[in-house]
């Protein structure tokens, strides 16, 4: 089986989505599944008008994939142009849609692009939600329950793991008073 990972032209493996894509490819390969990167096609003049990158018009025709996987909702709007089957979209969150404090930050164009991506998701054969909370929101946006599956993101155990001296190391590195109140936020 060949899975086409539909990704932007340039990826940053250090970013959240970039790391997700890299780990997804590595996991698929470890399971004996062939994974290839499939690039978006864009409007002519995208070099002069970078905003056009947010609205891909298709995917490269050279892919030989059995399944297309959009690892983020950005770009799912290409599913509106023509049916690409089978297609899977991963949804990491719908935060910008249900957090009013985030909505005021968007311009009209942002709302249009998000709306196009949401309509594209409805054309996907299946949707992967990374949490049950995200799955619940996908169902609220009208996706059928039998087409949305929760698949929790994993942890790279070669890179992350428990350290018995973690608390002492953090206190020493950041000058944290072990007796005083403190809050650790990771996000």
mmCIF file of C-alpha atoms in Angstrom:
data_model
loop_
_atom_site.group_PDB
_atom_site.id
_atom_site.type_symbol
_atom_site.label_atom_id
_atom_site.label_comp_id
_atom_site.label_asym_id
_atom_site.label_seq_id
_atom_site.Cartn_x
_atom_site.Cartn_y
_atom_site.Cartn_z
ATOM 1 C CA UNK A 1 0.000 0.000 0.000
ATOM 2 C CA UNK A 2 1.161 3.539 -0.773
ATOM 3 C CA UNK A 3 0.063 6.501 1.332
ATOM 4 C CA UNK A 4 0.488 9.989 -0.078
ATOM 5 C CA UNK A 5 1.079 12.557 2.652
ATOM 6 C CA UNK A 6 -0.243 15.821 1.217
ATOM 7 C CA UNK A 7 2.062 18.510 2.588
ATOM 8 C CA UNK A 8 2.924 22.143 1.898
ATOM 9 C CA UNK A 9 5.898 22.817 -0.381
ATOM 10 C CA UNK A 10 8.211 23.483 2.550
ATOM 11 C CA UNK A 11 8.011 21.585 5.807
ATOM 12 C CA UNK A 12 9.521 22.418 9.131
ATOM 13 C CA UNK A 13 10.140 19.193 11.050
ATOM 14 C CA UNK A 14 10.647 21.211 14.228
ATOM 15 C CA UNK A 15 7.077 22.550 14.176
ATOM 16 C CA UNK A 16 4.144 20.641 15.649
ATOM 17 C CA UNK A 17 2.634 19.686 12.287
ATOM 18 C CA UNK A 18 6.071 19.076 10.775
ATOM 19 C CA UNK A 19 6.976 16.714 13.589
ATOM 20 C CA UNK A 20 3.607 14.985 13.260
ATOM 21 C CA UNK A 21 4.210 14.438 9.526
ATOM 22 C CA UNK A 22 7.763 13.151 10.075
ATOM 23 C CA UNK A 23 6.651 10.738 12.800
ATOM 24 C CA UNK A 24 3.653 9.595 10.749
ATOM 25 C CA UNK A 25 5.922 8.804 7.809
ATOM 26 C CA UNK A 26 8.377 6.947 10.066
ATOM 27 C CA UNK A 27 5.591 4.914 11.692
ATOM 28 C CA UNK A 28 3.988 4.005 8.368
ATOM 29 C CA UNK A 29 7.367 2.947 6.983
ATOM 30 C CA UNK A 30 8.076 0.848 10.096
ATOM 31 C CA UNK A 31 4.771 -0.960 9.459
ATOM 32 C CA UNK A 32 5.788 -1.729 5.875
ATOM 33 C CA UNK A 33 3.591 0.941 4.300
ATOM 34 C CA UNK A 34 5.149 3.072 1.582
ATOM 35 C CA UNK A 35 4.731 6.770 2.329
ATOM 36 C CA UNK A 36 5.457 9.514 -0.178
ATOM 37 C CA UNK A 37 5.126 13.269 0.024
ATOM 38 C CA UNK A 38 2.565 14.772 -2.319
ATOM 39 C CA UNK A 39 2.734 18.518 -2.914
ATOM 40 C CA UNK A 40 -0.069 20.976 -3.458
ATOM 41 C CA UNK A 41 -0.512 22.767 -6.774
ATOM 42 C CA UNK A 42 -1.091 26.509 -6.497
ATOM 43 C CA UNK A 43 -2.483 29.352 -8.543
ATOM 44 C CA UNK A 44 -0.136 30.985 -11.047
ATOM 45 C CA UNK A 45 1.549 33.997 -9.474
ATOM 46 C CA UNK A 46 1.795 32.445 -6.003
ATOM 47 C CA UNK A 47 5.407 33.718 -5.836
ATOM 48 C CA UNK A 48 4.170 37.316 -6.065
ATOM 49 C CA UNK A 49 1.116 36.855 -3.856
ATOM 50 C CA UNK A 50 1.973 34.506 -0.953
ATOM 51 C CA UNK A 51 -1.625 34.627 0.326
ATOM 52 C CA UNK A 52 -2.478 32.320 -2.596
ATOM 53 C CA UNK A 53 -0.522 29.543 -0.809
ATOM 54 C CA UNK A 54 -3.451 29.246 1.587
ATOM 55 C CA UNK A 55 -5.753 28.219 -1.275
ATOM 56 C CA UNK A 56 -4.210 25.289 -3.144
ATOM 57 C CA UNK A 57 -5.980 24.352 -6.376
ATOM 58 C CA UNK A 58 -5.015 20.691 -6.425
ATOM 59 C CA UNK A 59 -2.253 18.218 -5.819
ATOM 60 C CA UNK A 60 0.610 17.127 -8.036
ATOM 61 C CA UNK A 61 -0.499 14.651 -10.650
ATOM 62 C CA UNK A 62 2.605 12.442 -10.398
ATOM 63 C CA UNK A 63 1.646 10.760 -7.125
ATOM 64 C CA UNK A 64 1.014 7.014 -7.156
ATOM 65 C CA UNK A 65 -0.815 6.819 -3.850
ATOM 66 C CA UNK A 66 -3.496 4.338 -2.875
ATOM 67 C CA UNK A 67 -4.656 6.672 -0.085
ATOM 68 C CA UNK A 68 -4.179 10.431 0.250
ATOM 69 C CA UNK A 69 -3.688 11.701 3.791
ATOM 70 C CA UNK A 70 -3.998 15.401 4.569
ATOM 71 C CA UNK A 71 -2.159 15.671 7.929
ATOM 72 C CA UNK A 72 -3.864 18.983 8.732
ATOM 73 C CA UNK A 73 -7.057 20.747 7.708
ATOM 74 C CA UNK A 74 -5.117 23.382 5.809
ATOM 75 C CA UNK A 75 -5.441 22.430 2.192
ATOM 76 C CA UNK A 76 -8.445 20.129 2.648
ATOM 77 C CA UNK A 77 -10.272 22.620 0.440
ATOM 78 C CA UNK A 78 -8.745 20.841 -2.610
ATOM 79 C CA UNK A 79 -11.278 18.081 -1.957
ATOM 80 C CA UNK A 80 -13.947 20.548 -3.115
ATOM 81 C CA UNK A 81 -12.461 20.797 -6.614
ATOM 82 C CA UNK A 82 -12.507 17.136 -7.477
ATOM 83 C CA UNK A 83 -13.045 13.917 -5.653
ATOM 84 C CA UNK A 84 -9.797 12.353 -4.507
ATOM 85 C CA UNK A 85 -10.527 8.881 -3.175
ATOM 86 C CA UNK A 86 -9.785 7.567 -0.743
ATOM 87 C CA UNK A 87 -8.806 10.648 1.251
ATOM 88 C CA UNK A 88 -8.184 10.991 4.977
ATOM 89 C CA UNK A 89 -7.831 14.293 6.868
ATOM 90 C CA UNK A 90 -6.287 14.637 10.336
ATOM 91 C CA UNK A 91 -7.885 17.304 12.511
ATOM 92 C CA UNK A 92 -5.738 18.462 15.404
ATOM 93 C CA UNK A 93 -8.271 20.938 16.772
ATOM 94 C CA UNK A 94 -11.080 23.333 15.905
ATOM 95 C CA UNK A 95 -9.922 25.939 18.430
ATOM 96 C CA UNK A 96 -10.290 28.907 16.138
ATOM 97 C CA UNK A 97 -13.937 28.012 15.544
ATOM 98 C CA UNK A 98 -15.163 27.671 19.116
ATOM 99 C CA UNK A 99 -12.958 30.169 20.965
ATOM 100 C CA UNK A 100 -14.507 33.634 20.569
ATOM 101 C CA UNK A 101 -11.269 35.284 21.718
ATOM 102 C CA UNK A 102 -9.479 33.693 18.727
ATOM 103 C CA UNK A 103 -12.181 34.577 16.211
ATOM 104 C CA UNK A 104 -11.692 38.327 16.611
ATOM 105 C CA UNK A 105 -8.089 37.924 15.462
ATOM 106 C CA UNK A 106 -9.144 36.660 12.043
ATOM 107 C CA UNK A 107 -9.836 38.762 9.008
ATOM 108 C CA UNK A 108 -12.612 38.014 6.540
ATOM 109 C CA UNK A 109 -10.142 36.121 4.347
ATOM 110 C CA UNK A 110 -9.165 33.879 7.269
ATOM 111 C CA UNK A 111 -12.812 33.017 7.900
ATOM 112 C CA UNK A 112 -13.293 32.217 4.204
ATOM 113 C CA UNK A 113 -10.243 29.914 4.132
ATOM 114 C CA UNK A 114 -11.327 28.081 7.284
ATOM 115 C CA UNK A 115 -14.809 27.674 5.822
ATOM 116 C CA UNK A 116 -13.404 26.190 2.602
ATOM 117 C CA UNK A 117 -11.233 23.747 4.574
ATOM 118 C CA UNK A 118 -14.243 22.658 6.667
ATOM 119 C CA UNK A 119 -16.316 22.023 3.556
ATOM 120 C CA UNK A 120 -13.408 20.032 2.138
ATOM 121 C CA UNK A 121 -13.236 17.883 5.274
ATOM 122 C CA UNK A 122 -16.855 16.885 4.680
ATOM 123 C CA UNK A 123 -15.745 15.359 1.354
ATOM 124 C CA UNK A 124 -13.012 13.238 2.933
ATOM 125 C CA UNK A 125 -13.657 9.522 3.174
ATOM 126 C CA UNK A 126 -12.463 9.510 6.767
ATOM 127 C CA UNK A 127 -11.353 11.981 9.427
ATOM 128 C CA UNK A 128 -8.792 11.319 12.146
ATOM 129 C CA UNK A 129 -9.316 13.389 15.303
ATOM 130 C CA UNK A 130 -6.342 13.458 17.678
ATOM 131 C CA UNK A 131 -8.507 13.694 20.819
ATOM 132 C CA UNK A 132 -12.055 12.733 21.805
ATOM 133 C CA UNK A 133 -12.686 16.454 22.407
ATOM 134 C CA UNK A 134 -11.762 17.191 18.771
ATOM 135 C CA UNK A 135 -13.897 14.264 17.592
ATOM 136 C CA UNK A 136 -16.887 15.656 19.501
ATOM 137 C CA UNK A 137 -16.413 19.004 17.743
ATOM 138 C CA UNK A 138 -16.144 17.275 14.358
ATOM 139 C CA UNK A 139 -19.507 15.644 15.032
ATOM 140 C CA UNK A 140 -20.968 19.034 16.018
ATOM 141 C CA UNK A 141 -19.829 20.382 12.632
ATOM 142 C CA UNK A 142 -21.898 17.699 10.909
ATOM 143 C CA UNK A 143 -19.400 14.928 10.207
ATOM 144 C CA UNK A 144 -20.993 11.472 10.474
ATOM 145 C CA UNK A 145 -19.827 9.466 13.526
ATOM 146 C CA UNK A 146 -18.828 6.447 11.410
ATOM 147 C CA UNK A 147 -16.360 8.602 9.440
ATOM 148 C CA UNK A 148 -14.508 10.132 12.420
ATOM 149 C CA UNK A 149 -12.039 8.110 14.485
ATOM 150 C CA UNK A 150 -9.971 9.259 17.436
ATOM 151 C CA UNK A 151 -6.299 8.329 17.073
ATOM 152 C CA UNK A 152 -4.251 9.797 19.897
ATOM 153 C CA UNK A 153 -0.876 11.224 18.997
ATOM 154 C CA UNK A 154 2.088 9.270 20.263
ATOM 155 C CA UNK A 155 5.249 10.186 22.092
ATOM 156 C CA UNK A 156 8.728 9.693 20.686
ATOM 157 C CA UNK A 157 10.137 7.587 23.524
ATOM 158 C CA UNK A 158 13.649 7.863 22.117
ATOM 159 C CA UNK A 159 13.428 11.586 22.730
ATOM 160 C CA UNK A 160 11.088 11.946 25.689
ATOM 161 C CA UNK A 161 10.881 9.913 28.863
ATOM 162 C CA UNK A 162 10.834 10.114 32.632
ATOM 163 C CA UNK A 163 13.924 11.459 34.332
ATOM 164 C CA UNK A 164 14.346 10.774 38.029
ATOM 165 C CA UNK A 165 16.219 14.070 38.521
ATOM 166 C CA UNK A 166 13.793 16.239 36.505
ATOM 167 C CA UNK A 167 12.381 18.257 39.416
ATOM 168 C CA UNK A 168 15.819 19.054 40.865
ATOM 169 C CA UNK A 169 17.195 19.937 37.422
ATOM 170 C CA UNK A 170 14.318 22.334 36.717
ATOM 171 C CA UNK A 171 14.606 23.992 40.143
ATOM 172 C CA UNK A 172 18.331 24.473 39.695
ATOM 173 C CA UNK A 173 18.145 25.661 36.062
ATOM 174 C CA UNK A 174 15.381 28.222 36.631
ATOM 175 C CA UNK A 175 16.014 29.174 40.258
ATOM 176 C CA UNK A 176 12.657 27.839 41.444
ATOM 177 C CA UNK A 177 12.049 27.865 45.184
ATOM 178 C CA UNK A 178 11.002 24.282 46.041
ATOM 179 C CA UNK A 179 8.791 25.566 48.878
ATOM 180 C CA UNK A 180 7.065 28.356 46.997
ATOM 181 C CA UNK A 181 3.971 27.937 44.860
ATOM 182 C CA UNK A 182 4.627 27.549 41.153
ATOM 183 C CA UNK A 183 2.776 26.522 38.014
ATOM 184 C CA UNK A 184 4.204 24.682 35.050
ATOM 185 C CA UNK A 185 2.366 25.199 31.754
ATOM 186 C CA UNK A 186 3.376 23.157 28.724
ATOM 187 C CA UNK A 187 1.561 24.141 25.584
#
